[in-house]
Short mmCIF file of C-alpha atoms in Angstrom, two decimals:
data_model
loop_
_atom_site.label_atom_id
_atom_site.label_comp_id
_atom_site.label_asym_id
_atom_site.label_seq_id
_atom_site.Cartn_x
_atom_site.Cartn_y
_atom_site.Cartn_z
CA MET A 1004 -121.50 -25.10 255.37
CA ALA A 1005 -120.27 -24.70 251.59
CA GLU A 1006 -120.31 -27.60 249.29
CA ILE A 1007 -117.20 -29.31 248.64
CA PRO A 1008 -116.70 -29.37 244.90
CA ALA A 1009 -116.74 -32.90 243.46
CA LEU A 1010 -113.44 -34.01 241.81
CA PRO A 1011 -113.21 -34.24 238.25
CA ASN A 1012 -113.54 -37.86 236.77
CA ARG A 1013 -110.45 -39.39 236.32
CA PRO A 1014 -109.92 -41.85 233.37
CA THR A 1015 -109.59 -45.49 234.20
CA PRO A 1016 -106.14 -46.63 234.82
CA ARG A 1017 -105.35 -49.24 232.09
CA LYS A 1018 -104.02 -52.81 233.20
CA ASN A 1019 -101.01 -53.06 230.94
CA ARG A 1020 -99.28 -49.34 231.50
CA ARG A 1021 -95.54 -49.28 231.47
CA ARG A 1022 -94.35 -49.00 235.20
CA THR A 1023 -92.31 -45.79 235.36
CA CYS A 1024 -88.66 -47.05 236.44
CA PHE A 1025 -84.72 -45.82 235.92
CA ALA A 1026 -82.53 -48.51 235.66
CA LEU A 1027 -79.76 -46.59 236.05
CA ALA A 1028 -79.44 -46.60 239.75
CA LEU A 1029 -76.74 -44.21 240.93
CA ASP A 1030 -75.50 -43.12 244.63
CA ALA A 1031 -74.84 -39.49 245.67
CA ASP A 1032 -71.48 -39.55 244.35
CA GLY A 1033 -72.77 -40.94 241.03
CA ILE A 1034 -75.11 -37.82 240.77
CA ASP A 1035 -72.47 -35.28 241.65
CA HIS A 1036 -70.08 -37.00 238.74
CA LEU A 1037 -72.86 -37.09 236.28
CA ALA A 1038 -73.41 -33.41 237.28
CA ALA A 1039 -70.01 -32.79 236.77
CA MET A 1040 -69.71 -34.02 233.54
CA ASN A 1041 -72.51 -32.50 232.19
CA ALA A 1042 -71.59 -28.68 233.51
CA ALA A 1043 -68.21 -29.29 231.47
CA ILE A 1044 -69.72 -30.30 228.46
CA GLY A 1045 -68.17 -27.33 226.19
CA LEU A 1046 -65.48 -26.43 228.15
CA PRO A 1047 -61.83 -28.22 228.58
CA GLY A 1048 -62.32 -30.19 231.45
CA PHE A 1049 -64.99 -32.24 229.90
CA PHE A 1050 -63.29 -35.61 228.94
CA ALA A 1051 -61.97 -35.77 232.18
CA ALA A 1052 -65.27 -35.50 234.01
CA MET A 1053 -66.67 -37.70 231.49
CA LEU A 1054 -63.79 -40.40 232.31
CA SER A 1055 -64.44 -40.04 235.98
CA PHE A 1056 -68.01 -40.73 235.83
CA LEU A 1057 -67.71 -43.56 233.72
CA ARG A 1058 -64.62 -45.04 236.18
CA LEU A 1059 -67.17 -44.55 238.92
CA LEU A 1060 -69.94 -46.26 237.38
CA ILE A 1061 -68.03 -49.91 236.58
CA ASP A 1062 -65.38 -49.68 239.39
CA ALA A 1063 -62.57 -49.00 237.01
CA GLU A 1064 -59.17 -48.61 238.01
CA GLN A 1065 -58.00 -47.22 235.02
CA GLY A 1066 -59.48 -45.21 232.19
CA VAL A 1067 -57.88 -43.21 229.24
CA MET A 1068 -59.79 -41.37 226.10
CA LEU A 1069 -58.13 -41.09 222.85
CA ARG A 1070 -58.98 -39.06 219.58
CA TYR A 1071 -58.41 -41.38 216.70
CA ALA A 1072 -58.10 -40.16 212.88
CA VAL A 1073 -57.33 -41.51 209.63
CA ASP A 1074 -54.45 -39.26 209.20
CA GLU A 1075 -53.18 -38.71 212.54
CA ARG A 1076 -51.43 -40.60 215.24
CA PRO A 1077 -53.82 -41.08 218.00
CA SER A 1078 -53.62 -38.26 221.04
CA TYR A 1079 -54.92 -38.16 224.31
CA LEU A 1080 -57.55 -36.08 225.31
CA ALA A 1081 -57.70 -37.48 229.15
CA ILE A 1082 -55.67 -40.36 231.35
CA ASP A 1083 -56.79 -41.30 234.91
CA ALA A 1084 -54.22 -44.15 235.52
CA PRO A 1085 -51.68 -43.41 238.05
CA ALA A 1086 -50.80 -46.94 238.98
CA ALA A 1087 -50.11 -47.86 235.44
CA ARG A 1088 -47.88 -44.93 235.12
CA GLN A 1089 -46.06 -45.77 238.44
CA ARG A 1090 -45.12 -49.10 236.71
CA GLY A 1091 -43.55 -47.78 233.59
CA ALA A 1092 -46.43 -47.18 230.90
CA ARG A 1093 -45.69 -44.08 228.94
CA GLU A 1094 -48.01 -42.49 226.93
CA GLU A 1095 -45.12 -41.60 223.94
CA VAL A 1096 -44.40 -45.24 223.74
CA TYR A 1097 -47.86 -46.20 222.47
CA ILE A 1098 -47.92 -42.93 220.22
CA ASN A 1099 -44.64 -43.48 218.82
CA GLY A 1100 -45.84 -46.32 216.08
CA PRO A 1101 -47.20 -49.32 218.38
CA TYR A 1102 -50.66 -48.27 218.20
CA ILE A 1103 -50.48 -49.56 214.90
CA LEU A 1104 -50.69 -52.96 216.49
CA ASP A 1105 -53.28 -52.19 219.16
CA PRO A 1106 -56.33 -54.28 218.34
CA ALA A 1107 -58.61 -51.52 220.07
CA TYR A 1108 -56.79 -49.23 217.33
CA GLN A 1109 -57.20 -51.65 214.35
CA LEU A 1110 -60.82 -52.52 215.05
CA PHE A 1111 -61.67 -48.90 215.00
CA MET A 1112 -59.78 -48.01 211.66
CA SER A 1113 -61.62 -50.96 210.33
CA GLY A 1114 -64.71 -49.33 210.34
CA GLN A 1115 -66.64 -50.78 213.56
CA ALA A 1116 -69.86 -48.84 214.46
CA ASP A 1117 -70.09 -47.09 217.55
CA GLY A 1118 -70.18 -48.97 220.53
CA ALA A 1119 -69.01 -50.51 223.87
CA TYR A 1120 -66.90 -53.75 223.43
CA ALA A 1121 -65.51 -56.03 225.66
CA MET A 1122 -61.95 -56.83 225.05
CA SER A 1123 -62.46 -60.62 224.59
CA GLU A 1124 -64.47 -59.81 221.60
CA TYR A 1125 -61.54 -58.73 219.16
CA VAL A 1126 -58.11 -59.11 220.66
CA PRO A 1127 -56.26 -62.16 218.79
CA ASP A 1128 -55.75 -65.62 220.06
CA ASN A 1129 -51.98 -64.70 220.82
CA PHE A 1130 -52.46 -61.33 222.18
CA GLN A 1131 -49.81 -61.82 224.98
CA GLN A 1132 -47.45 -63.66 222.88
CA GLY A 1133 -47.61 -60.27 220.51
CA GLU A 1134 -45.56 -57.53 220.51
CA PHE A 1135 -47.95 -54.86 221.10
CA PHE A 1136 -48.34 -56.53 224.61
CA GLU A 1137 -44.66 -56.90 225.21
CA ILE A 1138 -43.70 -53.41 224.71
CA PHE A 1139 -46.50 -51.86 225.88
CA PHE A 1140 -49.59 -53.29 227.42
CA ARG A 1141 -47.94 -55.41 229.81
CA ASN A 1142 -46.78 -52.65 231.86
CA THR A 1143 -50.07 -51.41 232.07
CA HIS A 1144 -50.98 -54.43 234.20
CA LEU A 1145 -54.73 -54.76 232.55
CA ILE A 1146 -56.54 -58.06 232.66
CA ASP A 1147 -59.54 -56.70 231.09
CA THR A 1148 -60.98 -53.85 229.30
CA ILE A 1149 -64.50 -52.33 228.01
CA ASP A 1150 -63.64 -50.10 225.19
CA ILE A 1151 -66.09 -47.55 223.98
CA PHE A 1152 -66.08 -45.72 220.35
CA TRP A 1153 -67.67 -42.71 219.21
CA ARG A 1154 -67.25 -41.35 215.55
CA ILE A 1155 -67.36 -37.41 215.37
CA ASP A 1156 -67.15 -37.86 210.98
CA GLU A 1157 -66.04 -40.14 208.58
CA ARG A 1158 -62.11 -39.50 209.18
CA SER A 1159 -62.12 -39.08 213.26
CA GLY A 1160 -63.36 -40.25 216.35
CA ILE A 1161 -63.08 -40.93 219.96
CA ALA A 1162 -62.28 -44.04 222.14
CA ILE A 1163 -62.47 -45.00 225.44
CA CYS A 1164 -60.87 -47.60 227.13
CA LEU A 1165 -61.95 -48.45 231.05
CA GLY A 1166 -59.59 -51.23 232.46
CA ARG A 1167 -59.39 -53.44 235.41
CA GLU A 1168 -56.04 -54.32 237.17
CA ASP A 1169 -54.06 -57.13 238.30
CA GLU A 1170 -55.79 -59.25 241.42
CA THR A 1171 -59.30 -57.76 240.38
CA PRO A 1172 -62.06 -59.34 238.78
CA PRO A 1173 -62.86 -58.83 234.90
CA PHE A 1174 -65.80 -56.90 233.99
CA GLU A 1175 -68.81 -59.14 234.26
CA ALA A 1176 -71.79 -59.20 231.34
CA ALA A 1177 -73.55 -56.68 233.60
CA GLU A 1178 -71.34 -54.23 233.58
CA ILE A 1179 -70.68 -54.29 229.74
CA ALA A 1180 -74.62 -54.08 229.45
CA LEU A 1181 -74.38 -51.07 231.78
CA ILE A 1182 -71.92 -49.08 229.85
CA ARG A 1183 -74.06 -50.02 226.74
CA HIS A 1184 -77.13 -48.85 228.46
CA THR A 1185 -75.65 -45.46 229.26
CA LEU A 1186 -74.30 -45.30 225.72
CA PRO A 1187 -77.25 -42.39 224.45
CA LEU A 1188 -76.38 -40.36 227.05
CA LEU A 1189 -72.69 -40.48 226.79
CA PHE A 1190 -73.11 -40.03 222.95
CA SER A 1191 -75.03 -37.14 222.99
CA ALA A 1192 -73.15 -35.31 225.71
CA LEU A 1193 -70.07 -35.74 223.07
CA ARG A 1194 -71.78 -34.40 220.35
CA ARG A 1195 -72.90 -31.58 222.30
CA HIS A 1196 -69.47 -30.96 223.64
CA HIS A 1197 -67.89 -31.29 219.88
CA ASP A 1198 -70.35 -28.77 218.72
CA LEU A 1199 -69.76 -26.21 221.62
CA ALA A 1200 -65.92 -26.54 221.53
CA ALA A 1201 -63.73 -25.16 219.23
CA PRO A 1202 -62.46 -27.86 216.44
CA ALA A 1203 -58.86 -29.69 217.00
CA ALA A 1204 -56.46 -28.45 214.48
CA ARG A 1205 -54.52 -30.66 212.60
CA ASP A 1206 -51.34 -31.46 214.60
CA GLU A 1207 -48.70 -31.52 211.73
CA ALA A 1208 -46.33 -33.32 213.39
CA ASN A 1209 -48.94 -36.15 214.69
CA HIS A 1210 -49.75 -36.39 210.74
CA LEU A 1211 -46.15 -36.81 209.80
CA VAL A 1212 -45.53 -39.54 212.40
CA HIS A 1213 -48.70 -41.26 211.62
CA ARG A 1214 -47.66 -41.31 207.60
CA LYS A 1215 -44.02 -42.82 208.69
CA VAL A 1216 -45.76 -45.52 210.65
CA GLN A 1217 -48.17 -46.39 208.27
CA THR A 1218 -45.91 -46.38 205.36
CA THR A 1219 -43.23 -48.58 207.17
CA MET A 1220 -46.20 -51.14 207.77
CA GLU A 1221 -47.21 -50.97 204.10
CA GLN A 1222 -43.67 -51.22 202.97
CA PHE A 1223 -41.59 -53.03 205.61
CA GLY A 1224 -39.55 -55.80 204.47
CA ALA A 1225 -40.94 -55.11 200.69
CA SER A 1226 -37.48 -55.67 199.14
CA LEU A 1227 -37.37 -58.85 200.42
CA LEU A 1228 -40.82 -60.35 201.22
CA THR A 1229 -43.46 -61.48 199.29
CA LYS A 1230 -46.89 -59.51 199.28
CA ARG A 1231 -48.19 -62.69 201.20
CA GLU A 1232 -45.32 -62.74 203.61
CA ARG A 1233 -45.76 -59.32 204.23
CA GLU A 1234 -49.42 -60.04 204.96
CA VAL A 1235 -48.19 -63.13 207.55
CA LEU A 1236 -45.79 -60.44 209.10
CA PHE A 1237 -48.70 -58.01 209.79
CA TYR A 1238 -50.72 -60.68 211.65
CA MET A 1239 -47.37 -62.09 213.53
CA LEU A 1240 -46.61 -58.61 214.73
CA SER A 1241 -50.21 -58.12 216.00
CA GLY A 1242 -50.23 -61.32 217.78
CA TYR A 1243 -52.19 -63.72 215.71
CA SER A 1244 -51.35 -67.29 216.04
CA SER A 1245 -50.59 -69.34 212.89
CA GLU A 1246 -54.14 -71.18 213.59
CA GLN A 1247 -55.93 -67.81 213.47
CA THR A 1248 -53.69 -66.10 210.55
CA ALA A 1249 -54.53 -68.88 208.18
CA ASP A 1250 -58.04 -68.66 209.05
CA ARG A 1251 -58.19 -65.12 207.70
CA LEU A 1252 -56.16 -65.69 204.94
CA HIS A 1253 -58.04 -68.50 203.98
CA THR A 1254 -55.13 -71.30 203.65
CA ALA A 1255 -53.47 -73.93 205.92
CA GLU A 1256 -52.07 -73.43 208.98
CA GLY A 1257 -48.57 -75.70 207.78
CA THR A 1258 -48.43 -73.03 204.72
CA ILE A 1259 -48.61 -70.00 207.32
CA ARG A 1260 -45.70 -72.03 209.45
CA ASN A 1261 -42.99 -71.95 206.78
CA GLN A 1262 -44.30 -68.50 205.87
CA ARG A 1263 -42.93 -67.34 209.34
CA LYS A 1264 -39.93 -69.58 209.03
CA SER A 1265 -39.10 -67.84 205.69
CA ILE A 1266 -39.68 -64.53 207.11
CA HIS A 1267 -37.37 -65.03 209.70
CA ARG A 1268 -34.81 -66.15 207.24
CA LYS A 1269 -35.18 -63.65 204.91
CA LEU A 1270 -34.51 -60.51 207.74
CA GLU A 1271 -32.17 -62.44 209.60
CA THR A 1272 -34.26 -62.24 212.80
CA GLY A 1273 -34.29 -64.80 215.46
CA SER A 1274 -37.52 -64.13 217.39
CA GLN A 1275 -40.77 -62.11 217.04
CA ALA A 1276 -39.24 -59.52 219.18
CA GLU A 1277 -36.44 -59.18 217.18
CA LEU A 1278 -38.70 -58.58 214.21
CA PHE A 1279 -40.57 -56.04 216.03
CA SER A 1280 -37.26 -54.19 217.28
CA LEU A 1281 -36.40 -54.01 213.51
CA PHE A 1282 -39.56 -52.96 212.61
CA ILE A 1283 -39.25 -49.94 215.13
CA GLN A 1284 -35.89 -49.09 213.75
CA CYS A 1285 -37.49 -48.63 209.92
CA ILE A 1286 -39.96 -45.80 211.06
CA PRO A 1287 -37.76 -43.09 210.99
CA PHE A 1288 -36.61 -43.78 207.86
CA ALA A 1289 -39.82 -44.46 206.25
CA ASP A 1290 -40.56 -41.49 203.25
CA PRO A 1291 -44.52 -41.28 202.73
CA ASP A 1292 -43.71 -39.33 199.78
CA GLN A 1293 -41.61 -42.32 198.17
CA PRO A 1294 -43.33 -45.87 198.92
CA VAL A 1295 -40.11 -47.61 199.15
CA ASP A 1296 -38.98 -50.25 201.60
CA PRO A 1297 -37.55 -48.23 204.47
CA LEU A 1298 -35.42 -51.66 205.51
CA VAL A 1299 -33.15 -50.80 202.85
CA GLN A 1300 -31.67 -47.42 204.53
CA VAL A 1301 -31.64 -49.03 207.80
CA GLN A 1302 -29.20 -51.85 206.26
CA ALA A 1303 -27.44 -49.13 204.38
CA ARG A 1304 -26.31 -47.73 208.01
#
């Protein structure tokens, strides 16, 4: 009988060796969605596939992907929110001006680093009394969101909003942690897609609308209000309370209250809703090449 060769000597296992593990647990459906996302890299359906995977991962009722750019209004890349649409949420309402007051958009434009952020981390204290909430966000029926930012370059990037609706629990800390755990996977897929897909040409119509919105934000009421009152006006429209506005502008809350009254008196508005309506009316009359108050044109008509 032939002699059985001896097995080669194996190294003695080290006691503190790291155990093999993979914290992202996916069922068969999750694996299918992840595979579909990877297969779509570089193809037109990539953004919808990524959104579908993320919604499944944390059981989000709504998902939206947008492209943000410093010289254009936001543009939609993928939307998966049928219930919100049935309730009256309209994409065109958002991109025709109110986006400038979106706390997530403001956060991104302030230079916020790539990452995932809970809604509670960045919305102003009076968000539900702000005009962005009234004119757009209310119709989405969202009660909580997780927002993911990824920058393409210094001037543009992608924002992903995952949301929970009325009568569902808000996101738990573990779900936010799970999204953050997957960010290297998401960002590498986004980078690969961006490298493979044809670069998006600048939309001149979006560029013009954004310049008008930005000019309106910068010049609205300039013919009647002081510089500080216009700063207070921005925080009013964005949903900041007098207390939080005072904290940001390093002044007393009573001073802010008086400035709010002065703004309403000078602009002849009786409520924040009237103020916001006047702001929206000014957008078509804004001239990006002539930094003057568009309110003058509105009043003249």
